[in-house]
mmCIF file of C-alpha atoms in Angstrom:
data_model
loop_
_atom_site.group_PDB
_atom_site.id
_atom_site.type_symbol
_atom_site.label_atom_id
_atom_site.label_comp_id
_atom_site.label_asym_id
_atom_site.label_seq_id
_atom_site.Cartn_x
_atom_site.Cartn_y
_atom_site.Cartn_z
ATOM 1 C CA MET Z 1296 11.356 2.124 -0.887
ATOM 2 C CA LYS Z 1297 11.348 5.321 -2.730
ATOM 3 C CA ILE Z 1298 8.864 6.436 -5.798
ATOM 4 C CA GLU Z 1299 9.385 10.066 -7.160
ATOM 5 C CA LEU Z 1300 5.825 11.395 -7.823
ATOM 6 C CA ASP Z 1301 5.130 15.090 -9.628
ATOM 7 C CA LEU Z 1302 2.832 16.443 -6.781
ATOM 8 C CA ASN Z 1303 1.976 20.342 -6.852
ATOM 9 C CA THR Z 1304 2.503 20.639 -2.634
ATOM 10 C CA LYS Z 1305 2.980 24.505 -2.770
ATOM 11 C CA THR Z 1306 -0.661 25.426 -3.094
ATOM 12 C CA ALA Z 1307 -2.027 22.165 -1.789
ATOM 13 C CA ASP Z 1308 -4.141 22.059 1.595
ATOM 14 C CA SER Z 1309 -3.504 18.344 3.634
ATOM 15 C CA VAL Z 1310 -6.878 17.358 2.124
ATOM 16 C CA SER Z 1311 -5.854 17.700 -1.456
ATOM 17 C CA LEU Z 1312 -2.262 16.643 -0.770
ATOM 18 C CA ASN Z 1313 -3.931 13.722 0.553
ATOM 19 C CA GLN Z 1314 -5.858 13.268 -2.347
ATOM 20 C CA GLN Z 1315 -3.165 13.562 -4.713
ATOM 21 C CA LEU Z 1316 -0.854 11.426 -3.216
ATOM 22 C CA ALA Z 1317 -3.648 8.543 -3.327
ATOM 23 C CA GLU Z 1318 -4.284 9.088 -6.996
ATOM 24 C CA ALA Z 1319 -0.302 9.264 -7.586
ATOM 25 C CA LEU Z 1320 0.345 6.424 -5.608
ATOM 26 C CA ARG Z 1321 -2.281 4.243 -7.390
ATOM 27 C CA ALA Z 1322 -1.033 5.018 -11.306
ATOM 28 C CA ARG Z 1323 2.015 3.212 -9.044
ATOM 29 C CA LEU Z 1324 0.476 0.143 -7.710
ATOM 30 C CA ASN Z 1325 2.703 -2.541 -9.795
ATOM 31 C CA GLU Z 1326 5.855 -1.281 -7.948
ATOM 32 C CA LEU Z 1327 3.703 -0.642 -4.437
ATOM 33 C CA GLU Z 1328 2.262 -4.267 -4.946
ATOM 34 C CA ALA Z 1329 6.064 -5.795 -5.581
ATOM 35 C CA GLU Z 1330 7.226 -4.386 -1.915
ATOM 36 C CA LEU Z 1331 4.054 -4.088 0.051
ATOM 37 C CA ILE Z 1332 2.094 -7.708 -0.967
ATOM 38 C CA THR Z 1333 5.379 -10.405 -0.012
ATOM 39 C CA ASP Z 1334 4.024 -13.290 2.434
ATOM 40 C CA LEU Z 1335 0.367 -14.594 2.700
ATOM 41 C CA SER Z 1336 2.096 -17.526 4.589
ATOM 42 C CA HIS Z 1337 -0.030 -16.112 7.535
ATOM 43 C CA ILE Z 1338 -3.397 -17.052 6.197
ATOM 44 C CA SER Z 1339 -1.994 -20.532 4.147
ATOM 45 C CA HIS Z 1340 1.133 -21.439 2.473
ATOM 46 C CA PHE Z 1341 -1.446 -22.178 -0.630
ATOM 47 C CA ALA Z 1342 -2.733 -18.825 -0.464
ATOM 48 C CA ASN Z 1343 -2.480 -16.461 -3.226
ATOM 49 C CA TYR Z 1344 -1.980 -12.555 -4.170
ATOM 50 C CA THR Z 1345 -5.587 -12.066 -6.598
ATOM 51 C CA GLY Z 1346 -4.034 -8.757 -8.237
ATOM 52 C CA ASP Z 1347 -6.531 -6.199 -6.790
ATOM 53 C CA MET Z 1348 -4.679 -4.202 -4.409
ATOM 54 C CA GLN Z 1349 -6.325 -0.593 -3.379
ATOM 55 C CA ILE Z 1350 -5.517 2.172 -1.849
ATOM 56 C CA ASP Z 1351 -7.805 3.224 0.739
ATOM 57 C CA ALA Z 1352 -6.994 6.344 2.066
ATOM 58 C CA ILE Z 1353 -3.811 8.676 2.781
ATOM 59 C CA GLU Z 1354 -3.856 10.262 6.485
ATOM 60 C CA HIS Z 1355 -1.197 13.142 7.349
ATOM 61 C CA LEU Z 1356 0.275 12.364 10.454
ATOM 62 C CA ALA Z 1357 2.762 15.069 11.248
ATOM 63 C CA GLU Z 1358 4.933 16.998 9.344
ATOM 64 C CA GLN Z 1359 5.869 15.056 6.291
ATOM 65 C CA ARG Z 1360 4.723 11.649 7.961
ATOM 66 C CA TYR Z 1361 1.752 9.772 6.272
ATOM 67 C CA LEU Z 1362 0.075 6.623 6.676
ATOM 68 C CA MET Z 1363 -1.513 4.973 3.449
ATOM 69 C CA HIS Z 1364 -4.333 2.201 4.139
ATOM 70 C CA TYR Z 1365 -4.714 -0.436 1.708
ATOM 71 C CA SER Z 1366 -6.452 -3.566 1.288
ATOM 72 C CA PHE Z 1367 -5.918 -6.223 -1.328
ATOM 73 C CA GLY Z 1368 -7.845 -9.947 -2.310
ATOM 74 C CA TRP Z 1369 -6.472 -13.476 -1.598
ATOM 75 C CA GLN Z 1370 -7.693 -16.897 -2.345
ATOM 76 C CA ILE Z 1371 -7.414 -20.659 -1.750
ATOM 77 C CA ASN Z 1372 -8.236 -22.826 -5.016
ATOM 78 C CA ASN Z 1373 -7.984 -26.475 -3.870
ATOM 79 C CA ALA Z 1374 -9.825 -27.558 -7.269
ATOM 80 C CA CYS Z 1375 -9.463 -31.592 -6.116
ATOM 81 C CA ALA Z 1376 -11.972 -31.021 -3.619
ATOM 82 C CA ASP Z 1377 -13.685 -28.145 -5.539
ATOM 83 C CA GLN Z 1378 -13.183 -25.289 -2.995
ATOM 84 C CA LEU Z 1379 -12.438 -22.177 -2.519
ATOM 85 C CA ASP Z 1380 -11.464 -20.019 0.242
ATOM 86 C CA GLU Z 1381 -11.212 -16.294 -0.702
ATOM 87 C CA GLY Z 1382 -10.655 -13.158 1.626
ATOM 88 C CA ARG Z 1383 -9.293 -9.182 1.738
ATOM 89 C CA ILE Z 1384 -6.351 -8.163 4.283
ATOM 90 C CA SER Z 1385 -6.647 -4.552 5.370
ATOM 91 C CA GLU Z 1386 -3.024 -3.033 5.764
ATOM 92 C CA LYS Z 1387 -1.158 -0.062 6.562
ATOM 93 C CA VAL Z 1388 2.397 1.258 5.695
ATOM 94 C CA ARG Z 1389 4.185 4.593 6.959
ATOM 95 C CA PHE Z 1390 5.636 6.774 4.969
ATOM 96 C CA GLU Z 1391 7.328 10.282 4.620
ATOM 97 C CA LEU Z 1392 6.938 12.953 1.696
ATOM 98 C CA HIS Z 1393 9.957 14.834 0.912
ATOM 99 C CA PRO Z 1394 10.159 18.161 -1.579
ATOM 100 C CA PRO Z 1395 9.335 17.814 -4.203
ATOM 101 C CA GLY Z 1396 7.805 14.828 -4.208
ATOM 102 C CA LEU Z 1397 9.642 11.847 -3.096
ATOM 103 C CA VAL Z 1398 7.780 9.228 -0.965
ATOM 104 C CA VAL Z 1399 9.968 6.860 1.303
ATOM 105 C CA PHE Z 1400 7.871 4.394 2.892
ATOM 106 C CA LYS Z 1401 8.734 2.126 5.913
ATOM 107 C CA ILE Z 1402 8.516 -1.125 5.272
ATOM 108 C CA LEU Z 1403 8.906 -3.413 8.116
ATOM 109 C CA ARG Z 1404 10.562 -6.852 7.429
ATOM 110 C CA PHE Z 1405 10.084 -9.977 9.640
ATOM 111 C CA ASP Z 1406 12.320 -13.058 9.289
#
């Protein structure tokens, strides 16, 4: 998955670049959700995403490699039994930043 961002990488130190990345990626959450929140069957086949994905932090690893920490809520609504189960999942995904602002995510897919 690739996303083009408008970043000021020339004058940014690593902390401000991490903040710029987080803000720019937060503005594109709808694109990220579609790719990063796919299968909740490890919780239950009835689990649903609650639509509240958050980018918690961006971590610089080395050179152009980064790690995005994110979280999102899930719920299982069993109206017949008057039960609602819910929780929050924390995940992370690696990405590379290529000038001038191309973010290339390394998303693992399991079949």
